[in-house]
Amino acid sequence: MTTALLTDHYELTMVQATMQAGTANRRSLFDLFTRRLPAGRRYGVLAGLGRAIEAIENFRFEDEEISFLLANKIIQDDLAQWLATYKFTGDIWGYPEGEVYFPGSPVLSVEGTFAEAVVLETVLLSIYNHDSAIAAAASRMTAMAGGRACAEMGSRRTQERSAVAAARAAYVAGFASTSNLEAGRTYGIPTIGTAAHSFTLLFDTEEEAFRAQLNALGENTTLLVDTYDVEEAIRLGVELTEGRLGSIRLDSGDLAIMARQARDLLDDLGATDTKIMVTSDLDEWQIALLQGSPVDGYGVGTSLVTGSGHPTCGFVYKLVARAESDEPDAPWVPVGKKSKGKNTLGGRKFAMRRLGDDGRAEAEIIGLGTPPVNDGNDRELLVPIYEKGELVYQASLDDARRRHKESLAELPYAALRISNGEPALETIILDEEGDVTTNPYHAAPRVTNI
């Protein structure tokens, strides 16, 4: 399915105007970045690159789309002819999926003609803002869960296609599974699911419901035990499986107390291997409170798919450089907004994570026009994605999961706290001479050993 109309009207009006002005084909460079993290967050998580690639690959204006645009006088005939053969032919580079980022991090850079690059603005922003918000929330939740598994269960709390994207983003950030079958089919994410309260209520007795589920799914299934009386349900589940019940799920009440009581009862009944899964509007704060409880897994829905209070990342897509003219060898001119609070650093960026002798990250270093000097153990952050219109990025979803785990391991320990705090790393901007320069994304740039 084409993604060409997942865009804003004004992008095509800009192309129309630049075609008439003769500047549509001028080489241009756009950066996708955020000026700040959501309030209190210590790091962001880059997710959505794989979906963005899918969107670019399917960004085609076919007869139906062009007819709509012409009929509504959004474009004129010359632009219609150009759109009919649209294919991105430029270069794209950025942070690999799963990487953490900070204010000012150039997570994606798009170089091409003004026309071919500007029309991608909205679709790229919608994917990156949504998926990275979910991934950031998921990362905080999996950090609080420690080694306990987290399952994504938020499909019914968001738009149906967003639910699939949310499951993917959560998987990047460490969630082990999803309840969403389309996410399982499309992205190969493990899916889980047993039964809801309605299943138990359908039968005359809880025993009939449990027997039906056990007959269908086997003893390793998860029984929902809080439809009526939790203690009676646990005793029934253990009895029916002769102590071999796989798991129970708690979905209401004070989960810390109920989990403790359930564990004690299971152990007393000899079901020492039966696991306890908890659900019920969990977020990272509640998961943190359950760290000392005998819980084996968490099912998270609403808070996850809404970004746990921050459903967008504030990513913007800004022109940061353009050619001086339409000549093939015309020099580049850095450009940027100067408006108060929304100013932009012009020029091409090079990003590096400065690492200390202990392997811990110390700063995010952004070089303007020139790569920062690597002292030997620092890590370059940007990777090629498209070269002359050809896709070169081949990382898989599992690669993204590994990248996220590895990048988190580099951060200072304080980064994993969920209490409000400043970004875990300072973003330091270096000019072409390698000197620290003004950083518009921090009120007072801090100079460190660079």
Coordinates of C-alpha atoms in Angstrom, one line a residue:
M1 CA 0.0 0.0 0.0
T2 CA 1.3 3.4 -0.9
T3 CA 2.4 5.8 1.9
A4 CA 2.5 8.9 -0.3
L5 CA -0.6 10.6 1.2
L6 CA 0.5 10.0 4.8
T7 CA 1.7 13.5 4.6
D8 CA 0.7 17.1 5.0
H9 CA -0.9 19.3 2.4
Y10 CA 1.8 22.0 2.7
E11 CA 4.6 19.7 1.7
L12 CA 3.2 19.5 -1.8
T13 CA 2.4 23.2 -2.0
M14 CA 6.1 23.9 -1.1
V15 CA 7.2 21.6 -3.9
Q16 CA 4.8 23.3 -6.3
A17 CA 6.1 26.7 -5.5
T18 CA 9.8 25.7 -5.6
M19 CA 9.2 24.1 -9.0
Q20 CA 7.9 27.4 -10.3
A21 CA 10.7 29.3 -8.7
G22 CA 13.3 26.9 -10.1
T23 CA 14.7 25.7 -6.7
A24 CA 12.9 22.4 -6.3
N25 CA 16.1 20.5 -7.4
R26 CA 18.5 22.3 -5.2
R27 CA 20.5 19.9 -3.0
S28 CA 19.3 20.1 0.6
L29 CA 20.0 18.4 3.9
F30 CA 17.3 17.8 6.6
D31 CA 17.9 16.7 10.1
L32 CA 15.4 14.8 12.3
F33 CA 16.1 15.5 16.0
T34 CA 14.6 16.7 19.2
R35 CA 15.5 19.8 21.1
R36 CA 14.7 18.3 24.5
L37 CA 13.6 15.0 26.1
P38 CA 10.1 14.7 27.7
A39 CA 10.1 16.3 31.1
G40 CA 12.1 14.2 33.6
R41 CA 13.3 11.6 31.2
R42 CA 17.0 10.8 31.2
Y43 CA 17.4 9.3 27.7
G44 CA 15.4 8.6 24.6
V45 CA 15.2 5.4 22.6
L46 CA 15.3 5.4 18.8
A47 CA 12.7 3.1 17.3
G48 CA 10.8 3.1 14.0
L49 CA 13.7 3.0 11.5
G50 CA 12.6 -0.3 10.1
R51 CA 9.0 1.1 9.6
A52 CA 10.4 4.3 8.1
I53 CA 12.3 2.3 5.5
E54 CA 9.1 0.5 4.6
A55 CA 7.4 3.8 4.2
I56 CA 10.1 5.2 2.0
E57 CA 10.1 2.1 -0.1
N58 CA 6.3 2.4 -0.6
F59 CA 6.3 6.2 -1.1
R60 CA 4.7 6.2 -4.6
F61 CA 2.1 8.4 -6.2
E62 CA -0.1 6.2 -8.3
D63 CA -3.0 7.2 -10.5
E64 CA -5.6 7.2 -7.7
E65 CA -3.5 9.6 -5.5
I66 CA -2.6 11.9 -8.3
S67 CA -6.2 12.1 -9.5
F68 CA -7.3 13.0 -5.9
L69 CA -4.6 15.8 -5.7
L70 CA -5.5 17.2 -9.1
A71 CA -9.3 17.1 -8.5
N72 CA -8.8 19.0 -5.2
K73 CA -6.5 21.5 -6.8
I74 CA -3.7 20.7 -4.4
I75 CA -1.2 20.3 -7.3
Q76 CA -0.9 21.4 -10.9
D77 CA 0.0 19.3 -14.0
D78 CA 3.7 19.8 -13.8
L79 CA 3.9 18.6 -10.3
A80 CA 1.6 15.7 -11.1
Q81 CA 4.0 14.5 -13.8
W82 CA 6.9 14.7 -11.3
L83 CA 5.1 12.8 -8.6
A84 CA 4.1 10.1 -11.0
T85 CA 7.8 9.0 -11.2
Y86 CA 8.8 9.9 -7.7
K87 CA 11.5 7.7 -6.1
F88 CA 13.9 8.9 -3.5
T89 CA 17.4 9.1 -5.0
G90 CA 19.4 10.7 -2.2
D91 CA 21.3 9.7 0.9
I92 CA 20.1 8.9 4.4
W93 CA 22.1 8.2 7.5
G94 CA 21.2 8.1 11.1
Y95 CA 21.3 6.3 14.5
P96 CA 20.6 2.5 14.2
E97 CA 17.4 1.3 15.6
G98 CA 17.5 0.6 19.3
E99 CA 20.1 3.2 20.1
V100 CA 19.6 5.7 22.9
Y101 CA 19.6 9.4 22.0
F102 CA 19.7 12.8 23.7
P103 CA 18.7 16.4 23.0
G104 CA 20.3 17.5 19.7
S105 CA 21.2 14.0 18.6
P106 CA 21.0 13.9 14.7
V107 CA 19.0 10.6 14.7
L108 CA 18.3 10.9 11.0
S109 CA 19.7 13.0 8.2
V110 CA 18.2 13.1 4.7
E111 CA 20.1 14.6 1.8
G112 CA 18.6 15.0 -1.7
T113 CA 16.8 17.6 -3.8
F114 CA 14.6 19.8 -1.7
A115 CA 11.5 18.4 -3.4
E116 CA 12.3 14.7 -2.9
A117 CA 13.4 15.2 0.8
V118 CA 10.7 17.6 2.0
V119 CA 7.8 15.3 1.0
L120 CA 9.1 12.7 3.4
E121 CA 8.9 15.0 6.4
T122 CA 5.5 14.1 7.9
V123 CA 5.6 10.3 7.3
L124 CA 9.1 10.1 8.9
L125 CA 8.1 12.3 11.9
S126 CA 4.9 10.4 12.5
I127 CA 6.7 7.1 12.6
Y128 CA 9.7 8.3 14.7
N129 CA 7.6 10.3 17.2
H130 CA 5.2 7.4 17.8
D131 CA 7.6 4.5 17.9
S132 CA 10.3 6.2 19.9
A133 CA 7.8 7.3 22.5
I134 CA 6.6 3.8 23.0
A135 CA 10.2 2.4 23.0
A136 CA 11.3 5.0 25.7
A137 CA 8.4 4.0 27.9
A138 CA 9.1 0.3 27.3
S139 CA 12.8 0.7 28.1
R140 CA 11.9 2.2 31.5
M141 CA 9.5 -0.6 32.2
T142 CA 11.9 -3.4 31.3
A143 CA 14.6 -1.7 33.3
M144 CA 12.4 -1.7 36.4
A145 CA 11.4 -5.3 35.7
G146 CA 15.0 -6.5 35.8
G147 CA 15.1 -10.0 34.3
R148 CA 11.4 -10.6 34.6
A149 CA 9.5 -10.8 31.3
C150 CA 7.2 -8.0 30.1
A151 CA 4.4 -8.6 27.7
E152 CA 2.8 -5.9 25.5
M153 CA -1.0 -6.0 25.9
G154 CA -2.2 -2.5 24.8
S155 CA -4.0 -3.2 21.4
R156 CA -7.4 -2.2 22.7
R157 CA -6.1 1.1 24.1
T158 CA -4.9 2.6 20.9
Q159 CA -5.7 2.9 17.2
E160 CA -5.6 -0.5 15.5
R161 CA -2.6 0.1 13.2
S162 CA -0.8 2.0 16.0
A163 CA -1.2 -1.1 18.1
V164 CA 1.0 -3.1 15.7
A165 CA 3.6 -0.4 15.6
A166 CA 3.6 -0.1 19.4
A167 CA 4.1 -3.9 19.8
R168 CA 7.2 -3.6 17.5
A169 CA 8.6 -0.6 19.4
A170 CA 8.1 -2.3 22.7
Y171 CA 9.9 -5.4 21.4
V172 CA 12.9 -3.3 20.4
A173 CA 13.1 -2.0 23.9
G174 CA 13.1 -5.4 25.6
F175 CA 9.5 -6.6 25.8
A176 CA 9.4 -10.3 25.3
S177 CA 6.0 -10.8 23.7
T178 CA 2.8 -9.2 22.5
S179 CA -0.9 -10.1 22.5
N180 CA -1.3 -8.6 19.1
L181 CA -1.5 -11.2 16.4
E182 CA -0.8 -8.9 13.5
A183 CA 2.4 -7.8 15.1
G184 CA 3.3 -11.5 15.4
R185 CA 2.5 -12.1 11.7
T186 CA 4.2 -9.0 10.4
Y187 CA 7.3 -8.8 12.6
G188 CA 7.7 -12.3 14.0
I189 CA 7.2 -11.1 17.6
P190 CA 6.2 -14.0 20.0
T191 CA 2.5 -13.8 20.8
I192 CA 0.8 -14.8 24.0
G193 CA -2.8 -15.1 25.3
T194 CA -5.0 -17.4 27.3
A195 CA -8.4 -16.2 28.6
A196 CA -10.2 -13.2 30.0
H197 CA -12.8 -12.9 32.8
S198 CA -15.6 -13.3 30.2
F199 CA -14.4 -16.9 29.5
T200 CA -14.8 -17.8 33.2
L201 CA -18.2 -16.1 33.4
L202 CA -19.5 -18.0 30.4
F203 CA -19.5 -21.3 32.4
D204 CA -21.7 -22.2 35.3
T205 CA -18.7 -22.8 37.6
E206 CA -15.1 -21.7 37.7
E207 CA -14.1 -25.4 37.7
E208 CA -15.9 -25.9 34.3
A209 CA -14.0 -22.9 32.9
F210 CA -10.6 -24.1 34.2
R211 CA -11.2 -27.6 32.9
A212 CA -12.1 -26.3 29.5
Q213 CA -9.0 -24.1 29.3
L214 CA -6.7 -26.9 30.6
N215 CA -8.2 -29.4 28.1
A216 CA -7.6 -26.9 25.2
L217 CA -4.2 -25.5 26.2
G218 CA -2.6 -28.0 28.6
E219 CA -1.3 -27.7 32.1
N220 CA 1.3 -25.1 31.1
T221 CA -1.4 -22.5 30.5
T222 CA -2.0 -19.4 32.6
L223 CA -5.2 -19.4 34.7
L224 CA -6.9 -16.0 35.5
V225 CA -7.7 -16.5 39.2
D226 CA -9.4 -13.3 40.4
T227 CA -12.8 -13.6 38.8
Y228 CA -14.4 -14.7 42.1
D229 CA -12.2 -15.8 45.0
V230 CA -8.5 -15.8 44.4
E231 CA -7.6 -18.4 47.1
E232 CA -10.3 -20.8 46.0
A233 CA -9.2 -20.4 42.3
I234 CA -5.6 -21.1 43.1
R235 CA -6.4 -24.2 45.0
L236 CA -8.7 -25.4 42.2
G237 CA -6.0 -24.8 39.5
V238 CA -3.4 -26.6 41.5
E239 CA -5.8 -29.5 42.2
L240 CA -6.8 -29.9 38.6
T241 CA -3.2 -30.0 37.4
E242 CA -1.9 -32.0 40.4
G243 CA 0.5 -29.2 41.1
R244 CA 1.8 -28.8 37.6
L245 CA 0.0 -25.6 36.7
G246 CA 2.1 -23.3 34.5
S247 CA 1.1 -19.9 35.7
I248 CA -1.6 -17.8 37.4
R249 CA -2.6 -14.2 36.5
L250 CA -3.6 -11.5 38.9
D251 CA -5.5 -8.6 37.4
S252 CA -6.9 -6.6 40.4
G253 CA -6.4 -5.5 43.9
D254 CA -3.1 -4.7 45.7
L255 CA -0.8 -6.7 43.5
A256 CA 2.1 -6.7 45.9
I257 CA 0.1 -8.2 48.7
M258 CA -1.9 -10.5 46.4
A259 CA 1.3 -11.8 44.8
R260 CA 2.9 -12.5 48.2
Q261 CA -0.2 -14.4 49.4
A262 CA -0.5 -16.3 46.1
R263 CA 3.2 -17.3 46.2
D264 CA 2.8 -18.5 49.8
L265 CA -0.3 -20.5 48.9
L266 CA 1.2 -22.0 45.8
D267 CA 4.3 -23.1 47.7
D268 CA 2.2 -24.6 50.5
L269 CA 0.2 -26.6 48.0
G270 CA 3.4 -27.9 46.4
A271 CA 3.1 -25.9 43.2
T272 CA 6.5 -24.3 43.6
D273 CA 7.1 -24.1 39.9
T274 CA 3.9 -22.2 39.1
K275 CA 4.7 -18.7 38.0
I276 CA 2.8 -15.5 38.8
M277 CA 1.9 -12.9 36.2
V278 CA 0.4 -9.6 37.0
T279 CA -1.6 -7.1 34.9
S280 CA -4.0 -4.2 35.7
D281 CA -2.9 -0.8 34.3
L282 CA 0.8 -1.3 35.1
D283 CA 3.4 1.3 34.4
E284 CA 7.1 1.7 35.2
W285 CA 6.3 3.1 38.7
Q286 CA 4.1 0.2 39.7
I287 CA 6.6 -2.3 38.2
A288 CA 9.3 -0.7 40.4
L289 CA 7.1 -1.1 43.4
L290 CA 6.7 -4.8 42.7
Q291 CA 10.5 -5.4 42.4
G292 CA 10.5 -7.1 45.9
S293 CA 7.3 -9.1 45.2
P294 CA 7.3 -12.7 44.0
V295 CA 6.2 -11.8 40.5
D296 CA 7.5 -13.6 37.4
G297 CA 6.1 -11.4 34.6
Y298 CA 4.2 -8.3 33.8
G299 CA 1.5 -7.6 31.2
V300 CA 1.4 -3.9 30.3
G301 CA -1.2 -2.1 28.2
T302 CA -2.5 1.4 28.4
S303 CA 0.6 3.1 29.9
L304 CA 2.9 1.5 27.3
V305 CA 1.0 2.3 24.1
T306 CA 0.5 5.9 25.3
G307 CA 4.2 6.5 26.0
S308 CA 3.6 6.5 29.8
G309 CA 2.5 10.1 29.8
H310 CA 4.6 11.2 26.9
P311 CA 3.0 9.9 23.6
T312 CA 5.4 11.9 21.4
C313 CA 9.1 12.7 21.5
G314 CA 9.0 16.2 20.1
F315 CA 11.1 15.2 17.0
V316 CA 11.3 17.9 14.3
Y317 CA 12.6 17.7 10.7
K318 CA 14.5 20.8 9.8
L319 CA 16.5 22.0 6.8
V320 CA 20.0 22.5 8.1
A321 CA 22.0 23.0 4.8
R322 CA 21.4 23.7 1.1
A323 CA 23.5 24.1 -1.9
E324 CA 24.3 27.7 -2.9
S325 CA 22.9 27.1 -6.3
D326 CA 21.6 24.4 -8.6
E327 CA 25.1 23.7 -10.0
P328 CA 26.3 20.2 -9.3
D329 CA 29.4 21.4 -7.5
A330 CA 27.8 24.3 -5.7
P331 CA 29.2 24.7 -2.2
W332 CA 26.9 24.0 0.8
V333 CA 25.5 26.7 2.9
P334 CA 24.5 25.9 6.6
V335 CA 21.0 27.3 7.4
G336 CA 18.9 27.2 10.5
K337 CA 16.0 28.8 12.3
K338 CA 16.9 31.7 14.6
S339 CA 13.5 32.0 16.3
K340 CA 13.6 32.1 20.1
G341 CA 13.3 28.7 21.7
K342 CA 13.2 27.0 18.3
N343 CA 16.6 27.8 16.8
T344 CA 18.4 25.2 14.9
L345 CA 22.0 24.3 14.4
G346 CA 22.9 24.5 10.7
G347 CA 25.3 22.2 8.8
R348 CA 26.1 18.5 8.6
K349 CA 26.4 16.7 11.9
F350 CA 28.7 13.9 13.0
A351 CA 27.8 12.1 16.2
M352 CA 30.0 10.1 18.6
R353 CA 29.5 8.8 22.1
R354 CA 32.5 9.6 24.3
L355 CA 33.3 6.6 26.5
G356 CA 35.5 6.5 29.6
D357 CA 38.2 4.0 30.4
D358 CA 35.5 1.9 32.2
G359 CA 33.4 1.7 29.1
R360 CA 30.7 4.0 30.5
A361 CA 29.4 6.8 28.3
E362 CA 30.4 10.3 29.3
A363 CA 29.0 12.6 26.7
E364 CA 27.2 12.9 23.3
I365 CA 29.6 14.7 21.0
I366 CA 28.2 16.4 17.9
G367 CA 30.7 17.7 15.3
L368 CA 29.5 20.5 13.0
G369 CA 30.9 19.9 9.5
T370 CA 33.8 17.8 10.8
P371 CA 33.8 14.4 12.7
P372 CA 34.9 14.7 16.3
V373 CA 38.2 13.2 17.2
N374 CA 37.9 9.6 18.5
D375 CA 40.4 8.9 21.3
G376 CA 40.3 5.2 20.5
N377 CA 37.4 3.7 22.5
D378 CA 34.7 6.1 21.6
R379 CA 31.7 4.9 19.5
E380 CA 30.6 6.4 16.2
L381 CA 26.8 6.7 16.2
L382 CA 25.7 7.3 12.6
V383 CA 25.3 4.5 10.0
P384 CA 24.4 4.7 6.3
I385 CA 20.8 3.8 5.5
Y386 CA 20.4 4.9 1.9
E387 CA 23.1 5.7 -0.6
K388 CA 22.1 7.3 -3.9
G389 CA 18.6 6.0 -3.4
E390 CA 19.6 2.4 -2.7
L391 CA 18.8 0.9 0.7
V392 CA 22.0 -0.3 2.4
Y393 CA 20.8 -0.7 6.0
Q394 CA 20.1 -4.4 6.7
A395 CA 19.8 -4.6 10.5
S396 CA 17.0 -6.9 11.7
L397 CA 14.5 -6.4 14.6
D398 CA 16.6 -8.7 16.8
D399 CA 19.7 -6.5 15.9
A400 CA 17.7 -3.5 17.2
R401 CA 17.0 -5.4 20.5
R402 CA 20.7 -6.1 20.9
R403 CA 21.7 -2.6 20.1
H404 CA 19.3 -1.2 22.7
K405 CA 20.6 -3.6 25.4
E406 CA 24.2 -2.7 24.6
S407 CA 23.6 1.1 24.5
L408 CA 21.8 1.0 27.8
A409 CA 24.7 -0.9 29.3
E410 CA 27.0 2.0 28.4
L411 CA 25.0 4.6 30.2
P412 CA 25.8 5.9 33.7
Y413 CA 23.9 3.9 36.4
A414 CA 21.8 6.9 37.2
A415 CA 20.3 6.8 33.7
L416 CA 18.1 3.9 34.7
R417 CA 16.4 5.6 37.5
I418 CA 12.7 6.5 36.8
S419 CA 12.7 9.5 39.1
N420 CA 12.7 12.8 37.3
G421 CA 16.1 14.0 36.2
E422 CA 18.2 15.7 33.6
P423 CA 19.4 13.9 30.5
A424 CA 22.0 11.2 31.5
L425 CA 24.5 12.6 29.0
E426 CA 25.4 16.2 28.1
T427 CA 25.3 16.9 24.4
I428 CA 28.5 18.8 23.5
I429 CA 28.6 20.6 20.1
L430 CA 32.0 21.1 18.4
D431 CA 32.7 23.5 15.6
E432 CA 34.8 22.7 12.6
E433 CA 38.0 23.5 14.5
G434 CA 37.0 21.0 17.2
D435 CA 36.2 23.7 19.8
V436 CA 33.1 23.7 22.0
T437 CA 30.5 26.0 20.7
T438 CA 27.1 27.3 21.8
N439 CA 24.6 24.5 22.3
P440 CA 21.0 25.7 21.7
Y441 CA 19.6 22.5 23.3
H442 CA 21.0 23.3 26.8
A443 CA 20.7 26.6 28.6
A444 CA 24.3 26.4 29.8
P445 CA 26.6 23.9 28.0
R446 CA 28.9 22.1 30.3
V447 CA 32.5 21.7 29.1
T448 CA 33.9 18.3 29.9
N449 CA 37.1 16.5 28.9
I450 CA 36.6 16.0 25.2

